[in-house]
XYZ file of C-alpha atoms in Angstrom:
401
model
C 19.641 21.906 -3.071
C 21.686 19.182 -4.817
C 20.197 16.349 -3.478
C 16.575 17.480 -4.937
C 17.960 17.534 -8.312
C 16.752 14.175 -9.540
C 13.449 14.849 -8.207
C 13.645 18.571 -10.158
C 14.500 16.450 -13.304
C 11.301 13.890 -12.538
C 8.839 16.612 -12.638
C 10.074 18.490 -15.560
C 8.754 15.611 -17.778
C 5.549 16.665 -19.897
C 2.522 15.853 -17.804
C 4.408 14.697 -14.772
C 2.925 16.911 -12.595
C -0.736 17.203 -13.647
C -0.918 13.294 -13.229
C 0.850 12.829 -9.821
C -1.571 15.775 -8.475
C -4.272 13.982 -9.491
C -3.248 10.212 -8.229
C -2.250 12.117 -4.819
C -5.794 13.259 -4.559
C -7.185 9.911 -5.529
C -4.550 8.070 -3.165
C -4.988 10.013 0.283
C -8.392 8.614 0.782
C -6.872 4.770 0.814
C -5.549 5.902 4.182
C -8.925 7.106 5.435
C -11.495 4.497 4.495
C -10.941 1.726 6.939
C -10.792 4.677 9.845
C -13.806 6.354 8.748
C -16.074 3.241 8.256
C -14.986 2.080 11.512
C -15.696 5.289 13.537
C -18.851 5.704 11.373
C -20.432 2.165 12.091
C -19.086 1.693 15.582
C -20.300 5.137 16.375
C -23.956 4.667 15.272
C -24.280 0.820 15.504
C -22.397 0.681 18.805
C -20.463 -2.329 17.826
C -16.512 -2.588 17.094
C -16.857 -6.217 15.897
C -19.240 -5.140 13.383
C -17.294 -2.402 12.061
C -14.174 -4.907 11.845
C -16.048 -7.524 10.307
C -17.261 -4.901 7.493
C -13.994 -3.529 6.749
C -12.433 -7.010 6.733
C -15.208 -8.345 4.194
C -14.016 -5.366 2.256
C -10.268 -6.187 2.469
C -11.119 -9.571 1.499
C -13.120 -8.589 -1.549
C -10.702 -6.194 -2.550
C -7.948 -9.159 -2.534
C -10.183 -10.842 -5.236
C -11.207 -8.099 -7.405
C -8.232 -5.788 -7.712
C -6.115 -8.233 -9.826
C -8.978 -8.619 -12.123
C -9.560 -4.722 -12.423
C -5.683 -4.385 -13.000
C -6.074 -6.898 -15.779
C -8.798 -4.746 -17.366
C -6.689 -1.584 -17.094
C -3.731 -3.151 -18.806
C -6.041 -4.955 -21.302
C -8.078 -1.563 -22.191
C -6.094 1.417 -20.682
C -6.542 3.391 -17.577
C -9.210 6.066 -18.870
C -11.419 3.457 -20.218
C -11.471 1.411 -17.036
C -10.244 3.244 -13.626
C -13.017 6.005 -13.972
C -15.887 3.361 -14.067
C -14.475 1.352 -11.423
C -13.899 4.187 -9.332
C -17.457 5.496 -9.731
C -18.948 2.034 -8.824
C -16.614 1.959 -5.627
C -17.650 5.327 -4.792
C -21.221 4.145 -5.225
C -20.503 1.448 -2.585
C -19.103 4.012 -0.019
C -22.004 6.328 -0.714
C -24.557 3.248 -0.230
C -22.665 2.123 2.970
C -23.002 5.626 4.257
C -27.020 5.892 3.663
C -27.459 2.359 5.046
C -25.554 3.325 8.250
C -27.498 6.539 8.297
C -30.754 5.266 7.768
C -30.006 1.903 10.082
C -30.586 -0.604 7.461
C -30.051 -4.404 8.065
C -26.472 -5.438 8.993
C -25.981 -7.281 5.840
C -26.639 -4.045 3.478
C -23.161 -2.723 5.270
C -21.239 -5.885 4.019
C -23.024 -5.698 0.601
C -22.353 -2.220 0.285
C -18.973 -2.028 1.485
C -17.635 -5.180 -0.762
C -18.753 -2.750 -3.904
C -15.849 -0.565 -3.021
C -13.224 -3.637 -3.983
C -13.567 -2.218 -7.544
C -11.256 0.952 -6.454
C -8.291 0.748 -8.999
C -4.785 0.568 -7.743
C -3.702 3.897 -8.002
C -0.356 3.932 -6.984
C -0.025 0.821 -9.622
C -1.003 3.107 -12.104
C 1.095 5.759 -11.237
C 4.153 3.883 -11.177
C 3.200 2.377 -14.910
C 3.183 5.962 -16.065
C 6.522 6.339 -14.846
C 7.952 3.175 -16.368
C 6.337 4.238 -19.781
C 7.434 7.960 -18.992
C 11.313 6.653 -18.186
C 11.648 3.641 -20.507
C 15.611 3.090 -20.774
C 16.473 5.382 -17.789
C 16.764 3.239 -14.659
C 18.167 6.103 -12.399
C 15.064 8.084 -13.253
C 13.043 4.998 -12.554
C 14.489 4.326 -9.520
C 13.951 8.008 -8.346
C 10.146 7.900 -9.436
C 9.696 4.585 -7.509
C 11.112 6.013 -4.192
C 8.854 9.306 -4.689
C 5.772 6.991 -5.179
C 6.860 4.855 -2.132
C 7.177 8.193 -0.008
C 3.630 9.078 -1.440
C 2.219 5.841 -0.172
C 3.788 6.708 3.241
C 2.338 10.410 3.265
C -0.902 9.171 2.412
C -1.051 6.599 4.897
C 0.112 8.697 7.639
C -2.212 11.654 6.795
C -5.543 9.893 5.520
C -5.991 8.386 9.141
C -5.679 11.745 10.954
C -7.913 13.548 8.407
C -10.327 10.900 8.790
C -10.640 10.925 12.470
C -10.841 14.922 12.356
C -13.640 14.998 9.868
C -15.295 11.952 11.644
C -15.307 14.464 14.760
C -17.704 16.773 13.194
C -20.310 13.839 12.142
C -19.550 10.034 11.767
C -20.448 9.856 8.038
C -18.066 12.893 7.252
C -15.040 11.012 6.749
C -16.495 8.240 4.121
C -17.943 11.257 2.274
C -15.035 13.281 2.082
C -13.077 10.090 1.163
C -15.441 9.529 -1.851
C -15.307 12.906 -3.197
C -11.544 13.321 -3.194
C -11.124 9.597 -4.801
C -13.584 10.428 -7.518
C -12.169 13.970 -8.011
C -8.353 12.704 -7.974
C -9.325 9.984 -10.436
C -10.766 12.162 -12.850
C -7.690 14.333 -12.973
C -5.677 11.655 -13.259
C -7.135 9.654 -15.981
C -8.039 12.865 -18.287
C -4.158 13.243 -18.414
C -4.241 11.040 -21.480
C -0.823 12.062 -22.848
C 0.986 10.282 -20.091
C -1.077 7.076 -20.080
C 0.973 3.892 -21.165
C -0.098 2.356 -24.290
C -2.472 -0.368 -24.467
C -0.695 -3.341 -25.826
C -2.346 -4.897 -28.927
C -1.466 -8.310 -27.843
C -1.779 -9.144 -23.952
C 0.726 -11.641 -23.039
C -0.845 -15.397 -22.413
C 1.550 -15.865 -19.415
C -0.311 -14.186 -16.209
C 2.430 -12.071 -13.986
C 1.573 -14.740 -11.085
C 3.091 -17.642 -13.410
C 6.156 -15.537 -14.425
C 9.444 -16.768 -13.606
C 10.313 -15.349 -10.146
C 6.882 -13.690 -8.949
C 5.521 -16.161 -6.696
C 8.601 -15.834 -4.184
C 8.415 -12.293 -4.709
C 4.816 -12.231 -3.734
C 5.451 -14.602 -0.718
C 8.048 -11.982 0.362
C 5.169 -8.992 0.361
C 2.641 -11.289 2.258
C 5.493 -11.543 4.899
C 6.274 -7.927 4.585
C 2.405 -7.332 4.911
C 2.649 -9.227 8.311
C 5.040 -6.814 9.611
C 2.690 -3.708 8.874
C -0.194 -5.563 10.370
C 0.935 -6.630 13.510
C 2.874 -3.247 14.171
C -0.214 -1.438 13.823
C -2.213 -3.500 15.914
C 0.365 -3.957 18.701
C 1.150 -0.218 18.831
C -2.465 0.486 19.240
C -2.578 -2.129 22.248
C 0.530 -0.977 23.610
C -0.572 2.730 23.913
C -3.860 1.662 25.388
C -2.302 -0.433 28.006
C -0.225 2.765 29.052
C -3.292 4.891 29.263
C -2.464 6.922 25.916
C -4.832 5.391 23.340
C -5.149 8.645 21.858
C -1.435 9.005 20.975
C -1.311 5.844 19.243
C -2.086 7.282 15.650
C 0.889 9.897 16.574
C 3.077 7.063 17.042
C 2.312 4.996 14.036
C 2.532 8.394 11.942
C 5.913 8.602 13.409
C 6.860 5.372 11.737
C 5.517 6.634 8.208
C 7.556 9.724 8.369
C 10.539 7.767 9.293
C 9.813 5.670 6.045
C 8.763 8.489 3.836
C 11.675 10.630 4.756
C 14.057 7.428 3.933
C 12.228 6.935 0.723
C 12.952 10.296 -0.577
C 16.733 10.185 0.244
C 16.895 6.670 -0.980
C 15.542 8.123 -4.347
C 18.562 10.549 -4.703
C 20.998 7.545 -4.430
C 22.506 5.676 -7.267
C 21.668 1.932 -6.792
C 24.146 -0.787 -6.938
C 23.654 -3.953 -8.240
C 20.851 -5.863 -9.728
C 17.389 -5.519 -7.294
C 17.347 -8.954 -6.595
C 20.656 -8.585 -4.917
C 19.712 -5.584 -3.177
C 16.403 -6.903 -1.707
C 17.890 -9.266 0.896
C 19.778 -6.489 2.287
C 17.117 -4.332 2.250
C 15.041 -6.756 4.196
C 17.962 -7.691 6.490
C 18.058 -4.045 7.761
C 14.355 -4.037 8.199
C 14.685 -7.256 10.389
C 17.548 -5.537 12.523
C 15.932 -2.221 13.194
C 12.644 -4.149 13.870
C 14.169 -5.087 16.792
C 14.255 -1.716 18.275
C 10.443 -1.211 19.047
C 10.624 -4.796 20.679
C 13.425 -3.768 22.982
C 12.061 -0.500 23.692
C 8.841 -1.854 24.781
C 10.456 -4.728 26.958
C 13.090 -2.746 28.396
C 11.600 0.677 29.192
C 7.790 0.143 28.651
C 8.017 3.846 27.533
C 5.629 5.030 24.715
C 7.995 7.939 24.154
C 11.190 5.750 23.827
C 8.833 3.226 21.456
C 7.838 6.317 19.180
C 11.545 6.985 18.559
C 12.108 3.482 18.171
C 9.495 3.082 15.661
C 10.555 6.451 13.907
C 14.224 4.828 13.159
C 12.467 1.441 12.440
C 10.213 2.786 9.480
C 13.624 3.989 7.897
C 14.134 0.706 6.240
C 10.296 0.291 5.107
C 10.671 2.712 1.886
C 13.994 1.189 0.572
C 12.709 -2.332 0.752
C 9.579 -1.520 -0.685
C 10.933 0.711 -3.708
C 13.375 -2.356 -4.550
C 10.475 -5.004 -4.315
C 8.487 -2.917 -6.315
C 11.475 -2.632 -8.982
C 12.029 -6.513 -9.042
C 8.176 -6.891 -9.365
C 8.215 -4.584 -12.679
C 11.143 -6.346 -13.887
C 9.373 -9.769 -13.625
C 6.063 -9.102 -14.764
C 5.303 -9.710 -18.479
C 5.071 -6.440 -20.698
C 1.478 -5.167 -20.992
C 0.391 -6.632 -17.838
C 2.221 -4.245 -15.381
C -0.814 -3.086 -13.744
C -1.644 -6.640 -12.921
C 1.542 -7.643 -11.541
C 1.727 -4.312 -9.125
C -1.626 -4.786 -8.071
C -0.762 -8.868 -6.924
C 2.128 -7.611 -5.198
C -0.161 -4.827 -3.112
C -2.867 -7.595 -2.607
C 0.152 -10.064 -0.997
C 0.669 -6.941 1.126
C -3.323 -6.781 2.097
C -3.339 -10.561 2.760
C -0.050 -10.204 5.150
C -1.546 -7.027 6.925
C -4.794 -9.091 7.584
C -3.015 -12.063 8.839
C -0.372 -10.184 11.000
C -3.080 -8.113 12.312
C -5.185 -11.260 13.453
C -1.689 -12.851 14.957
C -1.098 -9.544 16.838
C -4.608 -9.422 18.258
C -4.218 -12.942 19.371
C -0.781 -12.224 21.023
C -1.805 -8.981 22.762
C -5.136 -10.645 23.780
C -3.498 -14.108 25.216
C 0.191 -13.041 26.029
C 1.207 -9.022 26.115
C 1.261 -6.210 23.928
C 5.064 -6.172 24.774
C 5.470 -9.602 23.305
C 3.251 -8.723 20.401
C 6.511 -6.642 19.039
C 7.985 -10.196 18.399
C 5.792 -11.017 15.557
C 7.216 -8.030 13.231
C 10.567 -9.485 14.024
C 9.572 -13.027 13.011
C 8.069 -11.862 9.936
C 11.015 -10.079 8.841
C 13.104 -12.898 9.390
C 10.596 -14.793 7.404
C 10.661 -11.910 4.520
C 14.411 -12.399 4.681
C 14.427 -16.070 3.932
C 12.147 -15.916 1.288
C 14.125 -12.900 -0.307
C 17.435 -14.916 -0.267
C 15.505 -17.864 -2.054
C 13.688 -15.297 -4.679
C 17.428 -14.080 -5.782
C 18.372 -17.889 -6.072
C 17.610 -19.237 -9.480
C 16.852 -22.599 -8.189
C 14.851 -21.850 -5.543
C 12.815 -19.323 -8.204
C 12.648 -22.347 -10.753
C 10.728 -24.635 -7.928
C 8.101 -21.813 -7.336
C 7.340 -21.125 -10.899
C 4.341 -22.996 -12.237
C 4.885 -24.852 -15.469
């Protein structure tokens, strides 16, 4: 099939299939751990509030620790840092499991789950390998970024479904299998040394956070995270109010499926113009399409119509994220790509947490339907920030001196 040709070229590169297989195995648990932890803790302790607080603590710890882990990866190499960091994270997951199993005090859950913050940014490391393999080939790199975004969507679509299925056997099953997959995948990934980017002899003094154009770009990531976090929470509440709470996962999976399909298609297209110019157009498309779930919820009140609207709205996600990550790579100082990518993910995680909290408040104090106004507002904010990110004058104002 002609439209698959760019991907065939991509995976003909020596070692590409091997490191991708390992990375995908390690990445799948990223969509499993939160759901598994909530089911495990709430199922045994009878408290969703405790489960939510524990997972929120892990998210906050990740936001602090992940950039430092990525910096060490850039400095000493993926194999030397990522594998030990993964072992620590897996031990944290297993410790949390044992604490739940043996009814340990609540504080032990927070402490053990915080240790999982050392989990390396698997997607960022994979993108760094593609950047190394495809240096000087912008079209190939565009296809690689599109594939990686589609892989992200696929993992976050399948992960929660797999976690829920496993936890149906016994509450700790999701966490246990996720830990095994993470360690196995990371072992396969890090042992493929031929495709690992070489370590720079001298790490640039300027951190990615201080690089020109990065602060406004990270602000865009924060706003986009708000879209994802609020959409998830509001959709769960909307399905619950319609009496179909069990269908919420499938509805959200449709949004991820739309993004996955659009990402793969976007990877076959030849990008026109610089990424900084394309980003506002991508975000504008996202903002426009996000009005569809709001209209579906407010005008029809039908979960089926909402599912269709989310499927279409999700199609703008992957092109936007692909373009964002391309810009992150361009603006990150050479030799610190993992750190730059991880800062972008940290921005997304912060936005997801904030968007989720705002979505919870809106659902509780206004309505689930009104909650769909939050993703639209966050997308509009991201559009304004992306327009500013493309402006040199605005960028200079954000850059620390």
